[in-house]
Short mmCIF file of C-alpha atoms and ligand atoms in Angstrom, two decimals:
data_model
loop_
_atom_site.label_atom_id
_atom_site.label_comp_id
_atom_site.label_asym_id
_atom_site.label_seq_id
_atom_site.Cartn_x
_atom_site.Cartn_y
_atom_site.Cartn_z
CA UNK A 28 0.00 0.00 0.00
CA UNK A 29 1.31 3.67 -0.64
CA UNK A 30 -0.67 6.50 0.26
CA UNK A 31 -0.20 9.65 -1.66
CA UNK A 32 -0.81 13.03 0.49
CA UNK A 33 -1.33 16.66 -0.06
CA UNK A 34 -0.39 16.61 -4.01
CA UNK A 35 -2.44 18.42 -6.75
CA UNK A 36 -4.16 16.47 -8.80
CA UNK A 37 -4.20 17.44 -12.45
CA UNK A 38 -6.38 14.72 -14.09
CA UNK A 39 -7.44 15.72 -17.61
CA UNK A 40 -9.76 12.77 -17.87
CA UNK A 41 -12.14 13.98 -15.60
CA UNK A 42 -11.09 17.75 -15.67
CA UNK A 43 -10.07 17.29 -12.07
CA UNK A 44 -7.71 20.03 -10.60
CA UNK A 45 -7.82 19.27 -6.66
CA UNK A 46 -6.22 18.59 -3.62
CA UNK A 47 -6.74 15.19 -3.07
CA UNK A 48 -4.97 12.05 -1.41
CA UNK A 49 -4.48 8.81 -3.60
CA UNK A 50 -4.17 5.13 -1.82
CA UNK A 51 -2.67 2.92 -4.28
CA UNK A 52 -3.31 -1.05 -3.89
CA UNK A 53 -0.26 -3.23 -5.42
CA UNK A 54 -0.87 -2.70 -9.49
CA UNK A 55 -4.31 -0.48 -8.96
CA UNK A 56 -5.36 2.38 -7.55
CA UNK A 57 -7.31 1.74 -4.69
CA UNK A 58 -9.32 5.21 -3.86
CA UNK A 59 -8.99 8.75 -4.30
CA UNK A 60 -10.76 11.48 -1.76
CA UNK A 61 -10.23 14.73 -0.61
CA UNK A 62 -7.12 15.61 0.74
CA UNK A 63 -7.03 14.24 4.27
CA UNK A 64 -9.79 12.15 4.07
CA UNK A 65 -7.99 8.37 3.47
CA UNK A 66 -6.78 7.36 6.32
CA UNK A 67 -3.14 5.37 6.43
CA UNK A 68 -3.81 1.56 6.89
CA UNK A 69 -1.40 0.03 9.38
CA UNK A 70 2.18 -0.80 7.28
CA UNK A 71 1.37 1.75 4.21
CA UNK A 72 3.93 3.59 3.00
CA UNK A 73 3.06 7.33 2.74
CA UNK A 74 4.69 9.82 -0.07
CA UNK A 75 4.28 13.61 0.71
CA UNK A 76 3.25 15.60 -2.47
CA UNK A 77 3.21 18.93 -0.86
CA UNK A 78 3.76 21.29 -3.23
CA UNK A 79 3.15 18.81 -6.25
CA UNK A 80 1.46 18.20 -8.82
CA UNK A 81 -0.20 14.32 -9.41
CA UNK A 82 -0.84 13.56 -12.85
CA UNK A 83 -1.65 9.83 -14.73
CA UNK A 84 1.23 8.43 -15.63
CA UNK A 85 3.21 9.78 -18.58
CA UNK A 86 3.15 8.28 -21.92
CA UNK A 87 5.88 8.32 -24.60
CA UNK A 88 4.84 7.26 -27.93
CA UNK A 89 8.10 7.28 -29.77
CA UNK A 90 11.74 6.26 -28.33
CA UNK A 91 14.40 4.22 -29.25
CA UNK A 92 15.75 1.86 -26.72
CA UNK A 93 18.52 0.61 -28.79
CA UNK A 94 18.20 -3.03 -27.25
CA UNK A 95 19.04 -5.61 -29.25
CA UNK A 96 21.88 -4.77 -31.30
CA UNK A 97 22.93 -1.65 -30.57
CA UNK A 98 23.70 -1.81 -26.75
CA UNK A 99 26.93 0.16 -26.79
CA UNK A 100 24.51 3.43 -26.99
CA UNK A 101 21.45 2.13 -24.75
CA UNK A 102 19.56 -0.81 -23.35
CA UNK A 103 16.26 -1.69 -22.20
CA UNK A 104 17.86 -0.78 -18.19
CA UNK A 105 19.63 2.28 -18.98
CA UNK A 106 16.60 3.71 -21.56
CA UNK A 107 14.11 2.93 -19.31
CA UNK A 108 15.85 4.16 -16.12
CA UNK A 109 16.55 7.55 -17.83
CA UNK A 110 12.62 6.98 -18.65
CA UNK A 111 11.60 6.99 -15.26
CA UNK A 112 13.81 9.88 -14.34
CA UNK A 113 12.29 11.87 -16.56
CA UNK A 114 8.49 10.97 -14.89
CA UNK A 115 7.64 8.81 -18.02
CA UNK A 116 5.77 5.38 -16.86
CA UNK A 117 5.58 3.87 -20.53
CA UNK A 118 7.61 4.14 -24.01
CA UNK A 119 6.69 2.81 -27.04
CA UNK A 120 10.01 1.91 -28.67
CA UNK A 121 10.18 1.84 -32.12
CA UNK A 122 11.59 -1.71 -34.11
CA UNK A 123 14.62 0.13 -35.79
CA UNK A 124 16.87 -2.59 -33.59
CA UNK A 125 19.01 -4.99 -34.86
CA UNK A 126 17.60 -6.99 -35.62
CA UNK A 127 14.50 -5.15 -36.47
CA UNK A 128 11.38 -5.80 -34.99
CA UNK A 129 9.39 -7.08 -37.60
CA UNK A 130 8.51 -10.65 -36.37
CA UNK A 131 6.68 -12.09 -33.27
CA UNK A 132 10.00 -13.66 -32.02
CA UNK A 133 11.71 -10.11 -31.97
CA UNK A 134 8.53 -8.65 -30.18
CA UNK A 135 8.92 -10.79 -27.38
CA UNK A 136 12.42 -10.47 -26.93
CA UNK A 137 12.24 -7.21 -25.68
CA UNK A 138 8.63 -7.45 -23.72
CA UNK A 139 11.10 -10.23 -21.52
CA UNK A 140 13.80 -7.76 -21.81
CA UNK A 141 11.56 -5.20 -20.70
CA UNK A 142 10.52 -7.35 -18.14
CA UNK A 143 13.57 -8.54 -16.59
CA UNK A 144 15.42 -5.14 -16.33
CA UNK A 145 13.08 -2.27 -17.49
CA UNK A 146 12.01 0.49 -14.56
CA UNK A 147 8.93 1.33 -16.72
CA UNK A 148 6.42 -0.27 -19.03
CA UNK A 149 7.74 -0.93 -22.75
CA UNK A 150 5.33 -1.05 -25.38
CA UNK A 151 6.96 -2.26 -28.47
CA UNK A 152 5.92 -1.15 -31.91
CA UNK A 153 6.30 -2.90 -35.04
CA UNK A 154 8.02 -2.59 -38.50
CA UNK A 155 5.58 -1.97 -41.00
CA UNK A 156 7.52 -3.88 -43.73
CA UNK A 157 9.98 -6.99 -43.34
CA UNK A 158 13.28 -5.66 -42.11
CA UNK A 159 11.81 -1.92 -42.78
CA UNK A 160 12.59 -2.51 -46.51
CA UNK A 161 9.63 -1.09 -47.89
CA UNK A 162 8.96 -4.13 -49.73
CA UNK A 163 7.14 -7.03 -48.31
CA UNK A 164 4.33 -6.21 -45.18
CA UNK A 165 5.74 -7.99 -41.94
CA UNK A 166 4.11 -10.27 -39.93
CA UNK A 167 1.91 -7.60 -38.37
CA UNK A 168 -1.20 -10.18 -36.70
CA UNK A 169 1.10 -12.31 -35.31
CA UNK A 170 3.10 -9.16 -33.85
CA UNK A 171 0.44 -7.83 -32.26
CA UNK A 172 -0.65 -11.07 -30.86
CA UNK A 173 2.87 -10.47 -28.99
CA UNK A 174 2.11 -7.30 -27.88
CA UNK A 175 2.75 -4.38 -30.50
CA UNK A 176 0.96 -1.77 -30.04
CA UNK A 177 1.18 0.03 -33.18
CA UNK A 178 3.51 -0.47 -36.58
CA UNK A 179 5.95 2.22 -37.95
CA UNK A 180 8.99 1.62 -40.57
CA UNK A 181 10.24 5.07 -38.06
CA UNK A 182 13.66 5.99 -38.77
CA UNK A 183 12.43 6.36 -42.53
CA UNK A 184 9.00 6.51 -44.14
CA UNK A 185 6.74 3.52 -45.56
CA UNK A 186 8.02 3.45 -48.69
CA UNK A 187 5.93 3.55 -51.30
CA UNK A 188 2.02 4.93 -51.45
CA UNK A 189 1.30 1.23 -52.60
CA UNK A 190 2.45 0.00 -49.59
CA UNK A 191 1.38 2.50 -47.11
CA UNK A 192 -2.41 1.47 -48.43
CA UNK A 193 -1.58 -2.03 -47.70
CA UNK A 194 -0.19 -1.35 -44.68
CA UNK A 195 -2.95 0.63 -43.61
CA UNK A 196 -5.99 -1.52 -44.93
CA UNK A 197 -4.12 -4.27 -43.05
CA UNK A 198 -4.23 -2.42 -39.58
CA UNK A 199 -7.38 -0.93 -40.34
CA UNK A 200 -8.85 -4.79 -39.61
CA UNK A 201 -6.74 -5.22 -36.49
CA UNK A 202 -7.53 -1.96 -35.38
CA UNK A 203 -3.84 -0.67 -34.81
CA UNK A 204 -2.57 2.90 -35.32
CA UNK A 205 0.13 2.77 -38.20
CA UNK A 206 2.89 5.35 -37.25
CA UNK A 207 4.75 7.39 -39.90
CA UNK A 208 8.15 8.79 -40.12
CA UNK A 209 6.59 11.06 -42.66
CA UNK A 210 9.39 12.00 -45.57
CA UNK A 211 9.88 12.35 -49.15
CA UNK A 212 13.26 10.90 -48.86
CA UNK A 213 13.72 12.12 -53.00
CA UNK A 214 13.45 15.63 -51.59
CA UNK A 215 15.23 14.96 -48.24
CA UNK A 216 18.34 12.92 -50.13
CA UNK A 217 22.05 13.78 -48.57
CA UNK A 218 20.58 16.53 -46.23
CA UNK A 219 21.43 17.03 -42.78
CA UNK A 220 19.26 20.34 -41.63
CA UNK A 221 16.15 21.77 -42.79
CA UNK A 222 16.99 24.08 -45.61
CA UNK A 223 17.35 27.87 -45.59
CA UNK A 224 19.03 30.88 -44.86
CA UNK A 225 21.59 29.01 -42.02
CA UNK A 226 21.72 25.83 -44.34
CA UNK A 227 23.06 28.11 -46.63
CA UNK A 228 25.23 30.17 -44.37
CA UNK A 229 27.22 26.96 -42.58
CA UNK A 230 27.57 25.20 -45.91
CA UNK A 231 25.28 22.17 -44.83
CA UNK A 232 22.96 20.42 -47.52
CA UNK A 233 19.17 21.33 -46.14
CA UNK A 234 15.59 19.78 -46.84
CA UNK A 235 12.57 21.69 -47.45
CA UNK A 236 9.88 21.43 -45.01
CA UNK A 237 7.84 20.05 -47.84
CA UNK A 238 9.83 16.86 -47.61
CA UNK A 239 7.60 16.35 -44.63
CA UNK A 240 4.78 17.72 -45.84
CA UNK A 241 4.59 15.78 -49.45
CA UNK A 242 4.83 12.74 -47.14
CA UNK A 243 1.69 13.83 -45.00
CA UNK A 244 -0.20 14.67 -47.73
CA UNK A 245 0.04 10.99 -49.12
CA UNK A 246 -0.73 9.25 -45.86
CA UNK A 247 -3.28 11.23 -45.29
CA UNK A 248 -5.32 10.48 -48.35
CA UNK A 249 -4.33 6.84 -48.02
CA UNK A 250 -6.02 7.30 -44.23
CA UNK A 251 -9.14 8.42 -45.95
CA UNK A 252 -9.01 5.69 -48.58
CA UNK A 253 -8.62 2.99 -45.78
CA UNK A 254 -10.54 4.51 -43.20
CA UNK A 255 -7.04 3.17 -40.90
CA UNK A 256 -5.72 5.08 -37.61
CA UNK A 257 -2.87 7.20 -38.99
CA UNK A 258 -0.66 8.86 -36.25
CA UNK A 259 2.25 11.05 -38.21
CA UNK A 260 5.39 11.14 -35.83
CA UNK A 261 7.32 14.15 -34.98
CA UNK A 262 5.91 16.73 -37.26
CA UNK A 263 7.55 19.54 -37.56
CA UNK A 264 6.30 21.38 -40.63
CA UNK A 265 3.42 24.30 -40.30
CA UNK A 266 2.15 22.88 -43.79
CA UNK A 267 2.28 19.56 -42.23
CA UNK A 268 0.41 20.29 -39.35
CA UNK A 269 -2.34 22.19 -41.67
CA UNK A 270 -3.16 18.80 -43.28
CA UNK A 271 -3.65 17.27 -40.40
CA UNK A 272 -5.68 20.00 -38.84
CA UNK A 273 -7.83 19.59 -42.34
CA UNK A 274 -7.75 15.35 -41.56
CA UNK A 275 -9.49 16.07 -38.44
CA UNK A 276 -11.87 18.69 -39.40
CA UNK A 277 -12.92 16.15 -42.00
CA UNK A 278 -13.26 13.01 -39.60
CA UNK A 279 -10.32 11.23 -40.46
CA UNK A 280 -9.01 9.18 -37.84
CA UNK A 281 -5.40 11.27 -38.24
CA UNK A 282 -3.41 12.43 -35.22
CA UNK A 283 0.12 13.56 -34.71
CA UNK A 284 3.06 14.28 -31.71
CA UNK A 285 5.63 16.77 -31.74
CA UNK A 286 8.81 16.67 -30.02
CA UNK A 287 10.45 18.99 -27.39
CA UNK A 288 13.03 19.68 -29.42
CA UNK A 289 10.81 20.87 -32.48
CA UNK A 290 8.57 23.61 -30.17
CA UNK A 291 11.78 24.64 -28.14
CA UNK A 292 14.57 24.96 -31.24
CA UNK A 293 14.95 26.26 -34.91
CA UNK A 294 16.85 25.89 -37.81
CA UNK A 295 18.57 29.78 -36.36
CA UNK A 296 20.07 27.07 -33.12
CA UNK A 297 21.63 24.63 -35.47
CA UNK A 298 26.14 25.40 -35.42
CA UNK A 299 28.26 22.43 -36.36
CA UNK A 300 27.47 20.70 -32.92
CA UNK A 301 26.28 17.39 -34.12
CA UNK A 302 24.03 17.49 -31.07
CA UNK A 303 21.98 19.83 -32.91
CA UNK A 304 21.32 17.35 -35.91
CA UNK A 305 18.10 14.87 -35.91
CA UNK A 306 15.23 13.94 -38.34
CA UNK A 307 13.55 15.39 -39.29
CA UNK A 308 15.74 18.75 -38.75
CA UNK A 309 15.16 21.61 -36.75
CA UNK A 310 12.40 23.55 -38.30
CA UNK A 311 12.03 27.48 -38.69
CA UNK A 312 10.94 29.91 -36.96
CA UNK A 313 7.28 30.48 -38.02
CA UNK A 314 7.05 26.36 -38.21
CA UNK A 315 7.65 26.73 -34.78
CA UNK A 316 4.78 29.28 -33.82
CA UNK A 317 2.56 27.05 -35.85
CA UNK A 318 3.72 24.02 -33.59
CA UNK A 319 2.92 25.91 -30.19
CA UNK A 320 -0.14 26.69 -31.66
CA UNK A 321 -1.20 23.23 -32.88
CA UNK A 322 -0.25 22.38 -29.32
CA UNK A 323 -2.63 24.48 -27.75
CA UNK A 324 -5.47 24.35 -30.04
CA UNK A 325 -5.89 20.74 -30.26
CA UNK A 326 -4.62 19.68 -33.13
CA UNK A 327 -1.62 18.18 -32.16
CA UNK A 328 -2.32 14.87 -29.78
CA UNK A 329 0.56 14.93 -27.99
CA UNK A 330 4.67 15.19 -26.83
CA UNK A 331 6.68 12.70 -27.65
CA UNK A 332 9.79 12.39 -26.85
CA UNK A 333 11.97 10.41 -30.15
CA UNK A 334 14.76 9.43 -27.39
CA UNK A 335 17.12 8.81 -29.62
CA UNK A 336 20.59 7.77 -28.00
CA UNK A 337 23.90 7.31 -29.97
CA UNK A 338 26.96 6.52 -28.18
CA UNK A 339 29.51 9.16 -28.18
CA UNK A 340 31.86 8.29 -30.45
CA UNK A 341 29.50 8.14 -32.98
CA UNK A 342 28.03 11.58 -32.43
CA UNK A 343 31.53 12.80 -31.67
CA UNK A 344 32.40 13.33 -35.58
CA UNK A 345 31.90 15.75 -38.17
CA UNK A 346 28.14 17.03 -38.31
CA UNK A 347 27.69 15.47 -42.12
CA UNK A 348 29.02 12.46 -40.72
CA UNK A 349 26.89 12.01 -37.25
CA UNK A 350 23.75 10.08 -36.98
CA UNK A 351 20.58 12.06 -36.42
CA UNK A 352 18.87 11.96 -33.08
CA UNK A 353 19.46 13.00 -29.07
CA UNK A 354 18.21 12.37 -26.40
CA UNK A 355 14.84 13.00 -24.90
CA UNK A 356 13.53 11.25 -21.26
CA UNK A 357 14.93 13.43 -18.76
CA UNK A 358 14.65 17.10 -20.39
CA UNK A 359 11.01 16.71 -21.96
CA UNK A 360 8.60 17.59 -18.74
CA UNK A 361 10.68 20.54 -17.63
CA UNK A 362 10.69 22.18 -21.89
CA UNK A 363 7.06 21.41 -22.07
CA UNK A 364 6.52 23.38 -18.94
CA UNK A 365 9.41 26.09 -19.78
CA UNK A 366 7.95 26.53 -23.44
CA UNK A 367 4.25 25.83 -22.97
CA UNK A 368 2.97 26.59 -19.36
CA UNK A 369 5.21 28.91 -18.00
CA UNK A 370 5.44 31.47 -21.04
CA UNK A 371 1.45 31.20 -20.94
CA UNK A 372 1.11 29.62 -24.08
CA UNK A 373 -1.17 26.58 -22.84
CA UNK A 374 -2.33 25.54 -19.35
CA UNK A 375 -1.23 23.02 -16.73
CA UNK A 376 -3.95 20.74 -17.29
CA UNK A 377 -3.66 21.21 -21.72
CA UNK A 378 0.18 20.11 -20.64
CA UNK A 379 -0.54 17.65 -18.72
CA UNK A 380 -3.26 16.05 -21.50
CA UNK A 381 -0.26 15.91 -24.34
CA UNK A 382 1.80 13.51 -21.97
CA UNK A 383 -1.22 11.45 -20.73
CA UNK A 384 -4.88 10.95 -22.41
CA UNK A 385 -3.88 12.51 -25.83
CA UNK A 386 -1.04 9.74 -26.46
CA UNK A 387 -3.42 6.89 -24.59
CA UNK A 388 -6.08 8.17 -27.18
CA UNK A 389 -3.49 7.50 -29.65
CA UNK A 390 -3.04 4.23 -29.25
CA UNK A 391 -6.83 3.31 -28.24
CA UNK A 392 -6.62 3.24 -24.29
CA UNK A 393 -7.62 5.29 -21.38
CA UNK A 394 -5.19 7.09 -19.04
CA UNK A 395 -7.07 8.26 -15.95
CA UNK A 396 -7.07 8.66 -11.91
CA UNK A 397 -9.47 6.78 -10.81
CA UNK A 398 -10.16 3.51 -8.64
CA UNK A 399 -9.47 0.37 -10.50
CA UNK A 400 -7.07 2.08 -13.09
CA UNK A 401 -3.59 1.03 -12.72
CA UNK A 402 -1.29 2.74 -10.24
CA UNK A 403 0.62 4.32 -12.79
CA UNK A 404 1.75 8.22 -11.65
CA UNK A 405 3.85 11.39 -12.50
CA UNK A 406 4.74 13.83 -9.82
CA UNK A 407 6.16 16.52 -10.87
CA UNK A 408 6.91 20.04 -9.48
CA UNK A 409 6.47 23.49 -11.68
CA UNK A 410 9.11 25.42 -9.52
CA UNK A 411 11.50 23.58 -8.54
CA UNK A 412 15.09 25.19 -9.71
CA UNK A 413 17.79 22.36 -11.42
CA UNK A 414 20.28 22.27 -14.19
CA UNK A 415 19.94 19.53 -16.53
CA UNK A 416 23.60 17.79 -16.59
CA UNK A 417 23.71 15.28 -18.94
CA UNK A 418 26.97 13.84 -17.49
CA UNK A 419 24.09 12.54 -14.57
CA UNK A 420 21.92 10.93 -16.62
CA UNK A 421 21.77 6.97 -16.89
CA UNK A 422 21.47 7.02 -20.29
CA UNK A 423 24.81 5.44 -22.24
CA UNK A 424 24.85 8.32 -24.33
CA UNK A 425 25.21 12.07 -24.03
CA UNK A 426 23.78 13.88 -27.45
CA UNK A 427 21.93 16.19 -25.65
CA UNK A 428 21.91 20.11 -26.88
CA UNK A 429 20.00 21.21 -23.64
CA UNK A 430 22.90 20.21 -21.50
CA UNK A 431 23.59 23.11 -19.04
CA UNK A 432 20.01 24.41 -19.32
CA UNK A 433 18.72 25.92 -16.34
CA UNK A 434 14.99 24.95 -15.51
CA UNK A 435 12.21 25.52 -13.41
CA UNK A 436 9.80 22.67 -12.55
CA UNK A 437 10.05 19.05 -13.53
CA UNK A 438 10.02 15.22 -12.52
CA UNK A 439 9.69 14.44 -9.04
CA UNK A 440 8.19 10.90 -8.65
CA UNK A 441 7.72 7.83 -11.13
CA UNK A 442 5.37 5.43 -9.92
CA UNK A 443 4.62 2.29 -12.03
CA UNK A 444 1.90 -0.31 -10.86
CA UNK A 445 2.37 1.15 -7.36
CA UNK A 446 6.21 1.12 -7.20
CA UNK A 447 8.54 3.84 -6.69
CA UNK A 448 10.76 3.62 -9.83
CA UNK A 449 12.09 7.56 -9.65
CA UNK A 450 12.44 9.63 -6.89
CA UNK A 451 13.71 12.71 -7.40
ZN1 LIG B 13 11.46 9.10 -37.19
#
C-alpha cells in the first residue's frame, strides 16, 4: 500500500484540478478522496506531495531503446531508467533494432527484456515492412498477438504509397494505429538540416519542409481511402500540421506528436554541434509558432519524446558524418513546462493532457485517476530550480543540446503499478 498526500491532482480525464490524497493497492489504484480524508492503513507507506502536482502516468509514444543490437549506446535498463527519471511510466520503442522488430520472435524479446530489467512499461511497436525494406508487409497479426501496439517503418518513411495502403488496410482490420516517419526521402536525399538561410550560411545540404509535408499529404489520403488510424510522428512542418488539422476537421481518424526539441529549437540554433542534428531537422521559426499553436489548439495529440541515443563516439564526428537523433527522457517535462505553461502559451492541465490521455487516445486506451485504473503516476513540481547535466543521466549516451540548461519545474516521482521507480 502507498498513500499519496497533499499533491495536486491534475487529471485531464475527468477535468479534475484538486487537492486530493491517492491510496494505491499493489498494481491499482485503490481510492482517491479529498485531501485528508484516506486514512493510512497500518504498514502503508506514505509519499508527501506537498507542493506537487499528481498527474496519470506519462506516456511516450516514440523512443528508441537501442536493445538488441545496438547496446553500446542504450539498453532496455539504462533507456528505461533515464525513462523513469524523466516521470515517463511507458515508451513505445520503435523496431529500428538490430535486428528489427518485424517478427513475433523479436517482439517478445524485448517485452522479456523489458521485463527482466526495465524500470517502466515498454510497449513495443512494429516494423511496417519486413526488415523496414519497404517491400514485403511484416508479420503484423502475429506481432500484435505479442504485444505491439502500433507499426511504424520510423527511422524512414513507408516506402511507397502502394504499400502505405496495404499497410494501412491491413491495420485498419486489427484496429492498430500505423505510425509514420513522414518524408519524401527524393526531396530529403544527402541533407542534414532543414533548408534555408543558415543551411546556406554553414555550408550544410538542407531539406525543405515540404519533404515532410509531401509525405503527410500521401498518408493522409491513403487514411481516408482505408478509413485506418494514422498517427504522423514528430511533425515539424506548419504545412504539415495544416493537413492534419484539415484530416481532423474532415473526420479522419489522423493524429500527430511533436517533439520537445521541435517547439523549443529552430533551424537559427543549429552550429556544427552534431548534437543539434536529428530527423527530421530543426524547423524554422514560423514552423515553430505554428507548432505551439497546434499544441494548444488541439490539433496536435501529444509530446513525444523520439529518445534517440547514440553513443559518443558516434556523435563525436563531423556534423555530415553524425547520426541524427538526441536524447529526450529526462529534459522533456521541464521544456514542455518552460515553453508551454510557463510562457502562458497553454495551461497546466492542456500540458498535462499531451503527456497522458492525448497519447493513450493515440493508441486506443484510457489514461485516468481513478479507482481500478492502474497505479501508474507522475509527480512533478512546476518550480523547482535544477540544471539539466547530462553527465548525470543513466542514459549510455550524451547527445543532448540542452545540457547546461537551467529549468524551473520538472520530474519528481515515477510510480509504475504502485512502485517507486524515480524519486527525485
Ligand atoms: Zn522518425
Amino acid at each position: 500500500m502507498l498513500l499519496i498526500k497533499n499533491g495536486r491532482v491534475i487529471d485531464p480525464a475527468s477535468k479534475t484540478d484538486a487537492a486530493m490524497d491517492l491510496l494505491l493497492d499493489g498494481e491499482k489504484i485503490q481510492e482517491v478522496a479529498a485531501a485528508g480524508k484516506i486514512g493510512a492503513g497500518a504498514g502503508a507507506e506514505i509519499l508527501d506531495a506537498k507542493g506537487l502536482m499528481v498527474a496519470p502516468g506519462f506516456i511516450d509514444l516514440h523512443a528508441h531503446l537501442r536493445e538488441p543490437g545496438q547496446e553500446s549506446s542504450e539498453t532496455m535498463e539504462t533507456g528505461t531508467h533515464a525513462a523513469a527519471r524523466g516521470g515517463f511510466t511507458a515508451v513505445c520503442c520503435m523496431p529500428n533494432t538490430k535486428p528489427i522488430n518485424d517478427n513475433a520472435s523479436v517482439t517478445r524479446f524485448i517485452l522479456d527484456r523489458a521485463r527482466a530489467t526495465g524500470s517502466v512499461r515498454v510497449w513495443p511497436i512494429g516494423a511496417a515492412s519486413v526488415g523496414s525494406k519497404g517491400e514485403a508487409i511484416s508479420e503484423i497479426a502475429g506481432m500484435k498477438e505479442a504485444g505491439i501496439v502500433a507499426v511504424s517503418d520510423d527511422g524512414k518513411p513507408i516506402a511507397t504509397a502502394k504499400l502505405a495502403r496495404q499497410v494501412l488496410d491491413y491495420c485498419r482490420s486489427l484496429d492498430l494505429p500505423v505510425i509514420e516517419h513522414a518524408e519524401d526521402v527524393s526531396l530529403a536525399a544527402g541533407a542534414v538540416m532543414r533548408e534555408g538561410v543558415t543551411s546556406t550560411k554553414l555550408g550544410l545540404r538542407g531539406m525543405p519542409a515540404a519533404a515532410e509535408a509531401v509525405c503527410v499529404a500521401r498518408d493522409v489520403q491513403l487514411a481516408e481511402l482505408t478509413g485506418a488510424r494514422l498517427h504522423i510522428a514528430h511533425l515539424s512542418a506548419k504545412a504539415s500540421l495544416e493537413q492534419v488539422h484539415s484530416a481532423k476537421s474532415r473526420g479522419l481518424r489522423v493524429t500527430c506528436e511533436v517533439t520537445p526539441h521541435h517547439f523549443t529549437l529552430i533551424d537559427e540554433d543549429v552550429t556544427y554541434d552534431s548534437r543539434f542534428k536529428m530527423n527530421p531537422p530543426l524547423a524554422s521559426r514560423e514552423d515553430r509558432i505554428a507548432l505551439l499553436e497546434g499544441l494548444a489548439d488541439g490539433t496536435v495529440d501529444a509530446i513525444a519524446t523520439d529518445h534517440a541515443p547514440h553513443e559518443p563516439a558516434l556523435k563525436e564526428v563531423e556534423f555530415d558524418r553524425a547520426p541524427f537523433g538526441i536524447l529526450g527522457f529526462e529534459t522533456a517535462l521541464a521544456l514542455a513546462l518552460q515553453q508551454l505553461v510557463h510562457s502562458g502559451k497553454t495551461s497546466l492541465m492542456r500540458m498535462v493532457e499531451l503527456f497522458t490521455m492525448g497519447p493513450a487516445r493515440v493508441l486506443g486506451i484510457e489514461r485516468k485517476i481513478a479507482a481500478g485504473q492502474p497505479a501508474d503516476l507522475t509527480i512533478f513540481s512546476t518550480d523547482r530550480a535544477w540544471t539539466y547535466s547530462v553527465e548525470e543521466s543513466p542514459s549510455k549516451s550524451r547527445n543532448s543540446p540542452f545540457d547546461g540548461r537551467k529549468f524551473k519545474g520538472g520530474p519528481a516521482a515515477t510510480i509504475v503499478a504502485g512502485r517507486i521507480v524515480h524519486k527525485g
